[in-house]
Short mmCIF file of C-alpha atoms in Angstrom, two decimals:
data_model
loop_
_atom_site.label_atom_id
_atom_site.label_comp_id
_atom_site.label_asym_id
_atom_site.label_seq_id
_atom_site.Cartn_x
_atom_site.Cartn_y
_atom_site.Cartn_z
CA UNK T 23 0.55 0.43 -0.47
CA UNK T 24 1.33 3.74 -1.01
CA UNK T 25 0.79 6.23 2.30
CA UNK T 26 0.82 9.87 1.03
CA UNK T 27 -0.39 12.95 2.65
CA UNK T 28 -2.81 16.27 2.49
CA UNK T 29 -4.15 18.78 4.42
CA UNK T 30 -7.40 18.32 3.23
CA UNK T 31 -9.17 14.95 1.78
CA UNK T 32 -11.92 15.45 -0.45
CA UNK T 33 -14.60 12.66 -1.51
CA UNK T 34 -16.86 13.51 -4.63
CA UNK T 35 -15.89 15.46 -7.91
CA UNK T 36 -18.69 16.43 -8.13
CA UNK T 37 -19.56 20.59 -7.73
CA UNK T 38 -19.90 20.47 -3.60
CA UNK T 39 -15.61 18.94 -3.51
CA UNK T 40 -14.67 20.54 -6.74
CA UNK T 41 -15.64 23.92 -5.35
CA UNK T 42 -14.44 23.23 -2.17
CA UNK T 43 -11.04 21.99 -3.43
CA UNK T 44 -10.76 25.35 -5.45
CA UNK T 45 -11.67 27.58 -2.21
CA UNK T 46 -8.74 25.40 -0.74
CA UNK T 47 -5.57 26.62 -3.41
CA UNK T 48 -7.05 29.42 -3.58
CA UNK T 49 -6.03 29.67 -0.11
CA UNK T 50 -2.52 27.59 -0.09
CA UNK T 51 -4.69 24.74 1.61
CA UNK T 52 -3.58 21.40 0.32
CA UNK T 53 -6.34 18.67 -0.52
CA UNK T 54 -6.74 15.99 -2.52
CA UNK T 55 -10.01 14.58 -4.13
CA UNK T 56 -11.27 10.63 -5.11
CA UNK T 57 -13.77 9.84 -7.25
CA UNK T 58 -15.07 6.84 -8.06
CA UNK T 59 -16.94 7.24 -11.13
CA UNK T 60 -14.98 8.68 -14.26
CA UNK T 61 -14.06 12.36 -16.03
CA UNK T 62 -16.13 11.11 -18.74
CA UNK T 63 -19.27 10.11 -16.60
CA UNK T 64 -18.98 12.29 -14.51
CA UNK T 65 -19.15 15.49 -17.10
CA UNK T 66 -21.22 14.06 -18.62
CA UNK T 67 -24.30 13.78 -15.57
CA UNK T 68 -27.45 16.22 -16.31
CA UNK T 69 -28.26 17.47 -12.66
CA UNK T 70 -30.01 20.81 -12.55
CA UNK T 71 -29.26 24.24 -14.40
CA UNK T 72 -30.02 27.08 -12.04
CA UNK T 73 -27.31 29.46 -10.10
CA UNK T 74 -28.33 31.29 -7.96
CA UNK T 75 -26.21 34.30 -7.83
CA UNK T 76 -24.24 33.70 -5.06
CA UNK T 77 -23.03 30.81 -6.95
CA UNK T 78 -21.99 33.01 -9.70
CA UNK T 79 -20.39 35.43 -7.78
CA UNK T 80 -18.03 32.99 -5.92
CA UNK T 81 -17.16 31.21 -8.67
CA UNK T 82 -16.47 34.47 -10.16
CA UNK T 83 -14.92 35.50 -7.77
CA UNK T 84 -12.07 31.90 -8.20
CA UNK T 85 -11.35 33.46 -12.14
CA UNK T 86 -13.63 30.33 -12.81
CA UNK T 87 -16.76 32.20 -14.47
CA UNK T 88 -15.38 33.37 -17.82
CA UNK T 89 -17.49 30.60 -20.00
CA UNK T 90 -20.06 30.00 -17.88
CA UNK T 91 -20.28 34.80 -18.76
CA UNK T 92 -20.06 33.98 -22.43
CA UNK T 93 -22.69 31.29 -22.53
CA UNK T 94 -25.20 31.03 -19.48
CA UNK T 95 -28.63 32.31 -19.83
CA UNK T 96 -29.56 35.76 -17.21
CA UNK T 97 -33.43 35.55 -15.95
CA UNK T 98 -34.78 38.07 -14.48
CA UNK T 99 -38.11 36.01 -13.17
CA UNK T 100 -40.31 33.49 -13.14
CA UNK T 101 -43.86 32.64 -14.59
CA UNK T 102 -46.41 30.56 -11.91
CA UNK T 103 -49.20 29.02 -14.61
CA UNK T 104 -51.80 27.64 -13.39
CA UNK T 105 -56.08 27.72 -14.68
CA UNK T 106 -54.65 28.53 -18.19
CA UNK T 107 -53.48 32.26 -17.02
CA UNK T 108 -49.59 32.96 -16.62
CA UNK T 109 -48.25 35.70 -13.65
CA UNK T 110 -44.96 36.46 -13.99
CA UNK T 111 -42.79 37.28 -11.06
CA UNK T 112 -40.21 39.81 -11.68
CA UNK T 113 -37.63 38.24 -9.13
CA UNK T 114 -35.56 40.74 -9.46
CA UNK T 115 -37.83 43.60 -9.86
CA UNK T 116 -38.69 43.13 -6.69
CA UNK T 117 -35.21 40.75 -4.89
CA UNK T 118 -32.74 42.87 -6.64
CA UNK T 119 -30.77 39.41 -7.89
CA UNK T 120 -31.51 37.15 -10.95
CA UNK T 121 -30.68 33.45 -11.59
CA UNK T 122 -28.27 32.59 -14.78
CA UNK T 123 -29.65 29.50 -16.82
CA UNK T 124 -26.26 26.66 -16.56
CA UNK T 125 -26.36 23.46 -16.41
CA UNK T 126 -24.06 21.64 -13.74
CA UNK T 127 -22.25 19.54 -15.61
CA UNK T 128 -21.07 22.39 -17.80
CA UNK T 129 -20.82 23.77 -14.33
CA UNK T 130 -18.35 20.67 -13.68
CA UNK T 131 -16.27 20.72 -16.64
CA UNK T 132 -14.74 24.58 -15.64
CA UNK T 133 -13.98 23.59 -12.41
CA UNK T 134 -12.14 19.90 -14.13
CA UNK T 135 -10.79 21.94 -16.28
CA UNK T 136 -9.51 24.44 -14.37
CA UNK T 137 -7.73 21.99 -11.48
CA UNK T 138 -4.00 21.58 -12.00
CA UNK T 139 -3.94 19.63 -8.18
CA UNK T 140 -4.39 15.71 -6.95
CA UNK T 141 -8.06 14.12 -8.41
CA UNK T 142 -8.31 10.82 -9.16
CA UNK T 143 -11.15 9.16 -10.74
CA UNK T 144 -12.43 5.98 -10.89
CA UNK T 145 -11.35 5.32 -7.80
CA UNK T 146 -12.51 2.04 -5.83
CA UNK T 147 -13.45 0.36 -2.18
CA UNK T 148 -13.12 3.75 -0.31
CA UNK T 149 -12.87 3.41 3.45
CA UNK T 150 -12.56 6.21 5.98
CA UNK T 151 -10.85 5.79 9.46
CA UNK T 152 -9.83 7.54 12.22
CA UNK T 153 -12.05 9.93 11.86
CA UNK T 154 -12.05 10.56 15.64
CA UNK T 155 -8.60 11.58 15.56
CA UNK T 156 -6.14 13.89 14.63
CA UNK T 157 -4.99 11.87 10.92
CA UNK T 158 -7.80 10.22 9.78
CA UNK T 159 -7.02 8.69 6.53
CA UNK T 160 -8.72 7.20 3.52
CA UNK T 161 -7.56 3.67 2.54
CA UNK T 162 -8.86 2.63 -1.76
CA UNK T 163 -7.94 1.24 -5.07
CA UNK T 164 -7.07 4.03 -7.38
CA UNK T 165 -7.47 3.19 -11.23
CA UNK T 166 -4.22 1.12 -11.94
CA UNK T 167 -5.77 -1.37 -8.75
CA UNK T 168 -2.45 0.06 -6.89
CA UNK T 169 -4.23 0.42 -2.93
CA UNK T 170 -3.51 3.73 -1.80
CA UNK T 171 -3.90 5.55 1.44
CA UNK T 172 -4.19 8.93 2.11
CA UNK T 173 -3.67 11.03 5.91
CA UNK T 174 -5.58 13.78 5.70
CA UNK T 175 -6.06 16.49 8.88
CA UNK T 176 -9.84 16.95 8.20
CA UNK T 177 -12.08 14.25 5.26
CA UNK T 178 -14.44 16.46 2.67
CA UNK T 179 -17.79 14.16 2.88
CA UNK T 180 -18.69 15.88 -0.91
CA UNK T 181 -19.77 12.44 -2.68
CA UNK T 182 -23.87 12.68 -2.08
CA UNK T 183 -26.94 10.58 -1.09
CA UNK T 184 -25.98 7.12 -1.65
CA UNK T 185 -21.61 7.55 -0.63
CA UNK T 186 -19.17 6.15 1.27
CA UNK T 187 -18.72 9.35 3.78
CA UNK T 188 -22.44 9.22 5.45
CA UNK T 189 -21.66 6.05 6.19
CA UNK T 190 -18.82 5.57 8.04
CA UNK T 191 -19.78 7.86 11.14
CA UNK T 192 -21.00 5.46 13.62
CA UNK T 193 -24.62 3.79 14.14
CA UNK T 194 -26.46 5.97 16.96
CA UNK T 195 -25.43 9.74 16.52
CA UNK T 196 -26.88 11.24 13.11
CA UNK T 197 -30.80 12.37 13.20
CA UNK T 198 -32.00 11.77 10.46
CA UNK T 199 -35.06 13.79 9.04
CA UNK T 200 -36.48 12.62 5.72
CA UNK T 201 -39.73 13.19 3.82
CA UNK T 202 -40.41 11.51 0.81
CA UNK T 203 -43.36 12.49 -1.67
CA UNK T 204 -45.78 10.89 -3.75
CA UNK T 205 -44.94 12.58 -6.37
CA UNK T 206 -41.91 12.37 -8.81
CA UNK T 207 -40.48 13.91 -11.55
CA UNK T 208 -40.50 12.86 -15.29
CA UNK T 209 -37.38 14.73 -16.95
CA UNK T 210 -36.30 14.92 -20.75
CA UNK T 211 -33.94 17.20 -22.49
CA UNK T 212 -34.35 17.73 -25.68
CA UNK T 213 -32.97 18.97 -28.79
CA UNK T 214 -35.17 21.64 -29.50
CA UNK T 215 -35.46 26.07 -29.05
CA UNK T 216 -36.92 27.18 -25.76
CA UNK T 217 -40.28 27.85 -26.05
CA UNK T 218 -40.16 30.59 -23.39
CA UNK T 219 -38.29 33.47 -22.13
CA UNK T 220 -38.24 32.09 -18.65
CA UNK T 221 -38.85 28.70 -16.12
CA UNK T 222 -42.57 28.38 -16.48
CA UNK T 223 -43.41 26.39 -12.80
CA UNK T 224 -46.96 25.17 -14.29
CA UNK T 225 -50.16 23.80 -11.83
CA UNK T 226 -52.67 22.52 -13.69
CA UNK T 227 -55.61 19.31 -12.55
CA UNK T 228 -53.24 17.12 -14.86
CA UNK T 229 -50.26 17.05 -13.05
CA UNK T 230 -47.16 19.63 -12.17
CA UNK T 231 -45.44 20.59 -15.71
CA UNK T 232 -41.72 22.07 -15.61
CA UNK T 233 -40.37 24.32 -18.85
CA UNK T 234 -37.01 25.05 -18.85
CA UNK T 235 -34.02 25.19 -21.20
CA UNK T 236 -29.65 24.76 -21.10
CA UNK T 237 -28.83 26.77 -23.87
CA UNK T 238 -30.74 28.54 -26.39
CA UNK T 239 -31.20 25.18 -28.46
CA UNK T 240 -31.17 22.68 -25.80
CA UNK T 241 -35.34 22.38 -23.53
CA UNK T 242 -35.42 20.50 -20.40
CA UNK T 243 -38.85 20.03 -19.96
CA UNK T 244 -40.31 17.74 -16.12
CA UNK T 245 -44.13 16.44 -15.22
CA UNK T 246 -44.90 14.91 -12.47
CA UNK T 247 -44.83 10.92 -12.86
CA UNK T 248 -45.56 8.52 -10.83
CA UNK T 249 -42.96 7.58 -8.10
CA UNK T 250 -42.92 4.24 -9.23
CA UNK T 251 -43.39 5.83 -13.26
CA UNK T 252 -42.48 3.25 -15.63
CA UNK T 253 -40.41 4.74 -18.34
CA UNK T 254 -41.19 2.27 -20.91
CA UNK T 255 -44.87 3.97 -20.90
CA UNK T 256 -43.81 7.34 -21.71
CA UNK T 257 -43.01 7.40 -25.78
CA UNK T 258 -42.05 10.51 -27.42
CA UNK T 259 -45.54 11.48 -28.85
CA UNK T 260 -46.71 10.88 -25.23
CA UNK T 261 -44.62 13.09 -23.10
CA UNK T 262 -45.41 16.02 -26.49
CA UNK T 263 -48.43 15.49 -26.20
CA UNK T 264 -49.16 15.82 -21.76
CA UNK T 265 -46.62 18.69 -21.71
CA UNK T 266 -48.69 20.08 -23.75
CA UNK T 267 -51.51 19.76 -22.53
CA UNK T 268 -50.29 21.21 -18.76
CA UNK T 269 -48.68 24.15 -20.35
CA UNK T 270 -52.24 24.90 -22.52
CA UNK T 271 -53.53 28.46 -21.63
CA UNK T 272 -55.81 30.95 -23.29
CA UNK T 273 -52.96 33.37 -24.76
CA UNK T 274 -51.20 32.56 -27.92
CA UNK T 275 -48.05 29.78 -26.76
CA UNK T 276 -47.29 26.74 -28.26
CA UNK T 277 -44.62 24.62 -27.28
CA UNK T 278 -41.34 23.64 -29.52
CA UNK T 279 -40.69 20.34 -29.13
CA UNK T 280 -37.28 17.68 -30.76
CA UNK T 281 -35.59 14.78 -30.53
CA UNK T 282 -35.58 13.63 -27.07
CA UNK T 283 -32.30 12.88 -25.78
CA UNK T 284 -32.18 12.01 -22.51
CA UNK T 285 -35.13 11.00 -20.04
CA UNK T 286 -34.96 10.27 -16.61
CA UNK T 287 -37.46 10.03 -13.57
CA UNK T 288 -36.62 11.00 -10.40
CA UNK T 289 -38.53 11.14 -6.83
CA UNK T 290 -38.81 13.47 -4.59
CA UNK T 291 -37.87 13.24 -1.64
CA UNK T 292 -36.91 15.92 1.98
CA UNK T 293 -33.84 14.63 3.67
CA UNK T 294 -31.68 16.08 6.37
CA UNK T 295 -28.94 14.87 8.79
CA UNK T 296 -27.36 16.56 11.71
CA UNK T 297 -25.09 17.11 13.02
CA UNK T 298 -23.44 16.89 9.22
CA UNK T 299 -19.81 16.31 11.62
CA UNK T 300 -18.34 13.87 13.44
CA UNK T 301 -14.84 14.09 14.15
CA UNK T 302 -12.54 15.76 11.56
CA UNK T 303 -15.12 14.47 8.91
CA UNK T 304 -17.18 17.09 7.37
CA UNK T 305 -20.45 16.06 5.42
CA UNK T 306 -21.61 18.22 2.17
CA UNK T 307 -23.68 18.46 -0.26
CA UNK T 308 -26.16 15.73 -0.87
CA UNK T 309 -24.05 13.57 1.26
CA UNK T 310 -25.89 15.81 4.25
CA UNK T 311 -29.47 17.34 3.16
CA UNK T 312 -31.62 16.02 -0.10
CA UNK T 313 -34.83 19.40 -1.42
CA UNK T 314 -36.82 18.52 -3.70
CA UNK T 315 -35.58 20.01 -7.36
CA UNK T 316 -39.14 22.64 -7.38
CA UNK T 317 -37.14 25.38 -5.84
CA UNK T 318 -33.84 24.56 -7.76
CA UNK T 319 -31.82 24.65 -4.85
CA UNK T 320 -29.53 21.30 -5.33
CA UNK T 321 -25.75 22.20 -6.53
CA UNK T 322 -27.18 26.38 -4.47
CA UNK T 323 -27.10 24.56 -0.95
CA UNK T 324 -23.49 22.54 -1.82
CA UNK T 325 -22.27 25.27 -2.46
CA UNK T 326 -23.22 27.37 0.44
CA UNK T 327 -21.67 24.02 2.43
CA UNK T 328 -18.09 24.10 1.52
CA UNK T 329 -18.10 28.16 1.66
CA UNK T 330 -18.72 27.99 5.33
CA UNK T 331 -15.99 24.28 5.56
CA UNK T 332 -13.69 26.43 3.77
CA UNK T 333 -13.85 29.53 5.25
CA UNK T 334 -13.44 27.47 8.73
CA UNK T 335 -10.85 25.56 7.63
CA UNK T 336 -9.35 28.80 6.46
CA UNK T 337 -9.27 30.37 9.70
CA UNK T 338 -7.81 27.16 12.10
CA UNK T 339 -5.37 26.83 9.95
CA UNK T 340 -3.54 30.45 9.43
CA UNK T 341 -4.65 31.05 13.65
CA UNK T 342 -5.76 27.13 15.82
CA UNK T 343 -8.84 28.90 15.57
CA UNK T 344 -11.47 26.20 15.46
CA UNK T 345 -14.69 28.38 16.59
CA UNK T 346 -16.12 28.17 12.28
CA UNK T 347 -15.10 24.19 12.49
CA UNK T 348 -17.46 23.57 15.57
CA UNK T 349 -19.82 25.87 14.60
CA UNK T 350 -20.32 23.67 10.99
CA UNK T 351 -22.83 21.82 11.33
CA UNK T 352 -25.09 24.84 13.14
CA UNK T 353 -24.83 27.93 10.45
CA UNK T 354 -24.98 25.58 7.60
CA UNK T 355 -28.18 23.61 8.85
CA UNK T 356 -29.86 27.52 9.32
CA UNK T 357 -29.00 27.88 5.56
CA UNK T 358 -30.24 24.26 5.24
CA UNK T 359 -33.92 24.04 6.84
CA UNK T 360 -34.69 27.86 6.00
CA UNK T 361 -34.22 25.85 1.85
CA UNK T 362 -36.18 23.20 3.21
CA UNK T 363 -38.95 24.99 3.83
CA UNK T 364 -39.07 27.00 0.56
CA UNK T 365 -38.65 23.44 -1.95
CA UNK T 366 -41.19 21.92 0.62
CA UNK T 367 -43.93 24.87 0.06
CA UNK T 368 -43.14 25.44 -3.86
CA UNK T 369 -43.80 22.13 -4.13
CA UNK T 370 -46.67 21.39 -2.08
CA UNK T 371 -48.56 24.53 -4.35
CA UNK T 372 -47.52 22.79 -7.58
CA UNK T 373 -47.92 19.31 -7.34
CA UNK T 374 -51.82 17.36 -7.50
CA UNK T 375 -51.75 15.31 -5.20
CA UNK T 376 -55.18 13.25 -6.44
CA UNK T 377 -58.60 14.01 -6.41
CA UNK T 378 -58.82 15.58 -3.24
CA UNK T 379 -61.11 18.87 -3.85
CA UNK T 380 -59.94 20.73 -0.35
CA UNK T 381 -56.48 20.39 -1.53
CA UNK T 382 -57.25 21.35 -5.00
CA UNK T 383 -58.88 24.68 -3.36
CA UNK T 384 -56.29 25.22 -0.80
CA UNK T 385 -53.41 25.11 -4.00
CA UNK T 386 -55.23 27.31 -5.82
CA UNK T 387 -55.95 30.00 -3.12
CA UNK T 388 -51.84 29.95 -2.33
CA UNK T 389 -51.73 30.89 -6.13
CA UNK T 390 -53.62 33.41 -6.74
CA UNK T 391 -51.87 35.01 -3.60
CA UNK T 392 -48.55 35.04 -4.30
CA UNK T 393 -49.32 36.49 -7.61
CA UNK T 394 -51.59 39.17 -6.50
CA UNK T 395 -49.77 40.29 -3.42
CA UNK T 396 -47.27 42.29 -3.68
CA UNK T 397 -45.27 41.30 0.07
CA UNK T 398 -45.44 37.02 -1.04
CA UNK T 399 -44.19 37.74 -4.44
CA UNK T 400 -41.22 39.21 -2.02
CA UNK T 401 -40.91 36.23 -0.04
CA UNK T 402 -41.20 33.62 -3.62
CA UNK T 403 -38.65 35.54 -5.17
CA UNK T 404 -36.38 36.25 -2.12
CA UNK T 405 -35.60 32.51 -1.80
CA UNK T 406 -35.94 31.54 -4.80
CA UNK T 407 -33.27 33.94 -5.37
CA UNK T 408 -31.28 32.62 -2.66
CA UNK T 409 -29.64 34.13 0.13
CA UNK T 410 -26.29 36.05 -0.03
CA UNK T 411 -23.93 33.38 1.58
CA UNK T 412 -22.74 33.76 5.36
#
């Protein structure tokens, strides 16, 4: 077994792990990134595409946003469509900040391309040990089949919901909060120009639909379906027919279609563990929390986590100040629960759950209020564009 040493071992080369690596490198802190998937898989993994103002600012400050600024789509509002009528929420006017449309896989490509430090793809047999000691370590097998041991001061678990980091914490330490929703999203990526300049969130008696985009030539669309939905029951013709039905409105509007490039069904859940740290292990992003996609918060919440962690590590290495590390979980969870509430609220307002006329009347009442009250619309806008990072 080969043994190497670094200051921070980062498990996972998604947005959380890669942004943390760049933050640490900027501050003179050594780190090594380990990823179980191949580089091609990580760079092609289709995920969210809405970036908060704070996320864009952070990437810009790191010098990692040149392509983002060239290719992004800046949005100053969203549409809420219900009762066949569209209502615009002017995000920038109400909250003073815009949102950016730029695919998560494009962010990952930019982060990898700019990274010149140790980054090991296709590792296997990853195990975390000594977490409560002063020298935790990660054992793994590299892509060449060589057993490796990485000794660290700190380990950052940025390896997602199914990763090894959270599972390495002893039983009984974590409190788990979880809610599973009775619906899922069928998402497609289509070679078709967007049919709207901004995102459309549609409440329909047939179910929720979302019209989003990735570029001027590629559209991202979603349909509310059952969690156990069979993709084989959704040929292209049915998908486009259902999208047109749910996005239909009284004014003149037409949905552009095209070849479907990718399709998948994603279950919806809310998940939070507390605390987000154990000994010298700190969890970030999906390793610690999952939010429903309705609020477009997953990537942005992960970036906020690692910003807090990078600041805390900077203070610790600079002068031994542990206050930020000790408060890491509490600091992050304040934002996590605000985002959880907003994502739950958006989900419950927009997704019909059955034939209960009482639930339907409550949803429509909330939608009418949000689109007629400036105060209610401002609250939605502030949460949607995201609050400044700590």
